[in-house]
Tab-separated table of C-alpha atoms in Angstrom:
chain	number	residue	atom	x	y	z
A	1	UNK	CA	120.370	66.979	9.808
A	2	UNK	CA	119.594	65.664	13.248
A	3	UNK	CA	117.199	68.161	14.895
A	4	UNK	CA	118.959	67.762	18.243
A	5	UNK	CA	122.284	68.778	16.648
A	6	UNK	CA	120.615	71.730	14.916
A	7	UNK	CA	119.189	72.923	18.246
A	8	UNK	CA	122.532	72.507	20.040
A	9	UNK	CA	124.502	74.357	17.356
A	10	UNK	CA	121.914	77.134	17.076
A	11	UNK	CA	122.183	77.910	20.792
A	12	UNK	CA	125.830	78.861	20.291
A	13	UNK	CA	124.644	81.306	17.591
A	14	UNK	CA	122.174	82.953	19.987
A	15	UNK	CA	118.994	81.339	18.650
A	16	UNK	CA	117.054	78.753	20.622
A	17	UNK	CA	114.676	76.362	18.902
A	18	UNK	CA	112.219	74.050	20.645
A	19	UNK	CA	112.103	70.282	20.237
A	20	UNK	CA	109.174	68.748	18.405
A	21	UNK	CA	106.187	67.724	20.509
A	22	UNK	CA	105.516	64.437	18.704
A	23	UNK	CA	108.136	61.844	19.700
A	24	UNK	CA	107.649	59.823	16.499
A	25	UNK	CA	108.837	62.744	14.348
A	26	UNK	CA	112.312	64.254	14.238
A	27	UNK	CA	111.996	68.002	13.959
A	28	UNK	CA	112.391	71.256	15.856
A	29	UNK	CA	110.044	74.201	16.151
A	30	UNK	CA	110.545	77.890	15.561
A	31	UNK	CA	108.519	79.916	18.034
A	32	UNK	CA	108.541	83.339	19.600
A	33	UNK	CA	107.608	85.207	22.737
A	34	UNK	CA	105.925	88.442	21.723
A	35	UNK	CA	106.443	90.518	18.610
A	36	UNK	CA	108.516	89.266	15.701
A	37	UNK	CA	110.080	91.608	13.180
A	38	UNK	CA	111.563	91.000	9.757
A	39	UNK	CA	114.986	91.293	11.412
A	40	UNK	CA	114.123	88.413	13.763
A	41	UNK	CA	113.195	86.283	10.748
A	42	UNK	CA	116.409	87.206	8.914
A	43	UNK	CA	118.564	86.343	11.926
A	44	UNK	CA	116.776	83.022	12.428
A	45	UNK	CA	117.076	81.937	8.797
A	46	UNK	CA	120.707	83.096	8.650
A	47	UNK	CA	121.556	80.981	11.695
A	48	UNK	CA	119.708	77.990	10.232
A	49	UNK	CA	121.602	78.283	6.960
A	50	UNK	CA	124.994	78.390	8.712
A	51	UNK	CA	124.172	75.600	11.165
A	52	UNK	CA	122.736	73.258	8.544
A	53	UNK	CA	125.758	73.834	6.281
A	54	UNK	CA	128.126	73.134	9.194
A	55	UNK	CA	126.251	69.869	9.798
A	56	UNK	CA	126.858	68.749	6.226
A	57	UNK	CA	123.627	69.755	4.530
A	58	UNK	CA	123.852	71.060	0.973
A	59	UNK	CA	122.890	74.639	1.744
A	60	UNK	CA	123.582	77.642	-0.465
A	61	UNK	CA	124.290	80.372	2.047
A	62	UNK	CA	122.130	83.434	1.555
A	63	UNK	CA	119.397	81.739	-0.456
A	64	UNK	CA	116.863	81.747	2.392
A	65	UNK	CA	117.792	85.297	3.346
A	66	UNK	CA	117.332	86.426	-0.252
A	67	UNK	CA	113.903	84.778	-0.385
A	68	UNK	CA	112.778	86.664	2.726
A	69	UNK	CA	114.089	89.978	1.385
A	70	UNK	CA	112.350	89.448	-1.959
A	71	UNK	CA	109.083	88.487	-0.270
A	72	UNK	CA	109.131	91.574	1.924
A	73	UNK	CA	110.017	93.804	-1.013
A	74	UNK	CA	107.035	92.485	-2.977
A	75	UNK	CA	104.493	92.266	-0.133
A	76	UNK	CA	105.312	95.059	2.319
A	77	UNK	CA	103.048	98.040	1.689
A	78	UNK	CA	105.687	100.337	3.253
A	79	UNK	CA	108.396	99.398	0.758
A	80	UNK	CA	108.978	101.794	-2.122
A	81	UNK	CA	108.191	100.273	-5.520
Protein backbone atom coordinates (compact mmCIF):
# COMPACT_ATOMS: atom_id res chain seq x y z
CA UNK A 1 0.00 0.00 0.00
CA UNK A 2 1.05 3.56 -0.60
CA UNK A 3 2.72 4.80 2.62
CA UNK A 4 1.09 8.21 2.25
CA UNK A 5 -2.37 6.58 2.17
CA UNK A 6 -1.49 4.43 5.18
CA UNK A 7 -0.44 7.53 7.14
CA UNK A 8 -3.59 9.45 6.14
CA UNK A 9 -5.94 6.60 7.05
CA UNK A 10 -4.14 5.88 10.33
CA UNK A 11 -4.63 9.46 11.51
CA UNK A 12 -8.39 8.93 11.43
CA UNK A 13 -7.84 5.90 13.70
CA UNK A 14 -5.89 7.99 16.23
CA UNK A 15 -2.40 6.80 15.31
CA UNK A 16 0.12 9.05 13.59
CA UNK A 17 3.04 7.61 11.66
CA UNK A 18 5.99 9.58 10.31
CA UNK A 19 7.06 9.68 6.67
CA UNK A 20 10.30 7.99 5.69
CA UNK A 21 13.43 10.14 5.75
CA UNK A 22 14.93 8.77 2.53
CA UNK A 23 13.04 10.17 -0.48
CA UNK A 24 14.06 7.26 -2.73
CA UNK A 25 12.19 4.77 -0.53
CA UNK A 26 8.44 4.55 0.03
CA UNK A 27 7.80 3.76 3.66
CA UNK A 28 6.58 5.21 6.94
CA UNK A 29 8.10 5.05 10.39
CA UNK A 30 6.68 3.99 13.72
CA UNK A 31 8.10 6.11 16.51
CA UNK A 32 7.20 7.21 19.99
CA UNK A 33 7.60 10.04 22.44
CA UNK A 34 8.41 8.56 25.83
CA UNK A 35 7.41 5.21 27.26
CA UNK A 36 5.76 2.55 25.15
CA UNK A 37 3.67 -0.22 26.65
CA UNK A 38 2.42 -3.49 25.23
CA UNK A 39 -0.98 -1.80 24.87
CA UNK A 40 0.57 0.89 22.65
CA UNK A 41 2.03 -1.84 20.43
CA UNK A 42 -1.29 -3.69 20.26
CA UNK A 43 -3.19 -0.54 19.29
CA UNK A 44 -0.62 0.36 16.63
CA UNK A 45 -0.60 -3.09 15.02
CA UNK A 46 -4.41 -3.30 15.20
CA UNK A 47 -4.72 0.02 13.37
CA UNK A 48 -2.16 -1.07 10.77
CA UNK A 49 -4.03 -4.30 10.13
CA UNK A 50 -7.36 -2.50 9.61
CA UNK A 51 -5.88 0.29 7.48
CA UNK A 52 -3.87 -2.03 5.25
CA UNK A 53 -6.92 -4.27 4.73
CA UNK A 54 -9.06 -1.23 3.85
CA UNK A 55 -6.42 -0.25 1.28
CA UNK A 56 -6.69 -3.62 -0.43
CA UNK A 57 -3.81 -5.52 1.12
CA UNK A 58 -4.32 -9.21 1.83
CA UNK A 59 -4.31 -8.95 5.61
CA UNK A 60 -5.72 -11.52 8.01
CA UNK A 61 -7.12 -9.38 10.79
CA UNK A 62 -5.80 -10.33 14.20
CA UNK A 63 -2.71 -12.17 12.99
CA UNK A 64 -0.29 -9.41 14.03
CA UNK A 65 -2.10 -8.92 17.32
CA UNK A 66 -1.90 -12.65 18.03
CA UNK A 67 1.83 -12.65 17.30
CA UNK A 68 2.41 -9.85 19.81
CA UNK A 69 0.32 -11.58 22.47
CA UNK A 70 2.16 -14.87 21.95
CA UNK A 71 5.55 -13.15 22.09
CA UNK A 72 4.70 -11.39 25.33
CA UNK A 73 3.31 -14.58 26.84
CA UNK A 74 6.54 -16.42 26.06
CA UNK A 75 9.03 -13.64 26.88
CA UNK A 76 7.51 -11.56 29.69
CA UNK A 77 8.95 -12.64 33.03
CA UNK A 78 5.80 -11.33 34.77
CA UNK A 79 3.44 -13.61 32.85
CA UNK A 80 2.29 -16.77 34.61
CA UNK A 81 3.47 -19.95 32.89
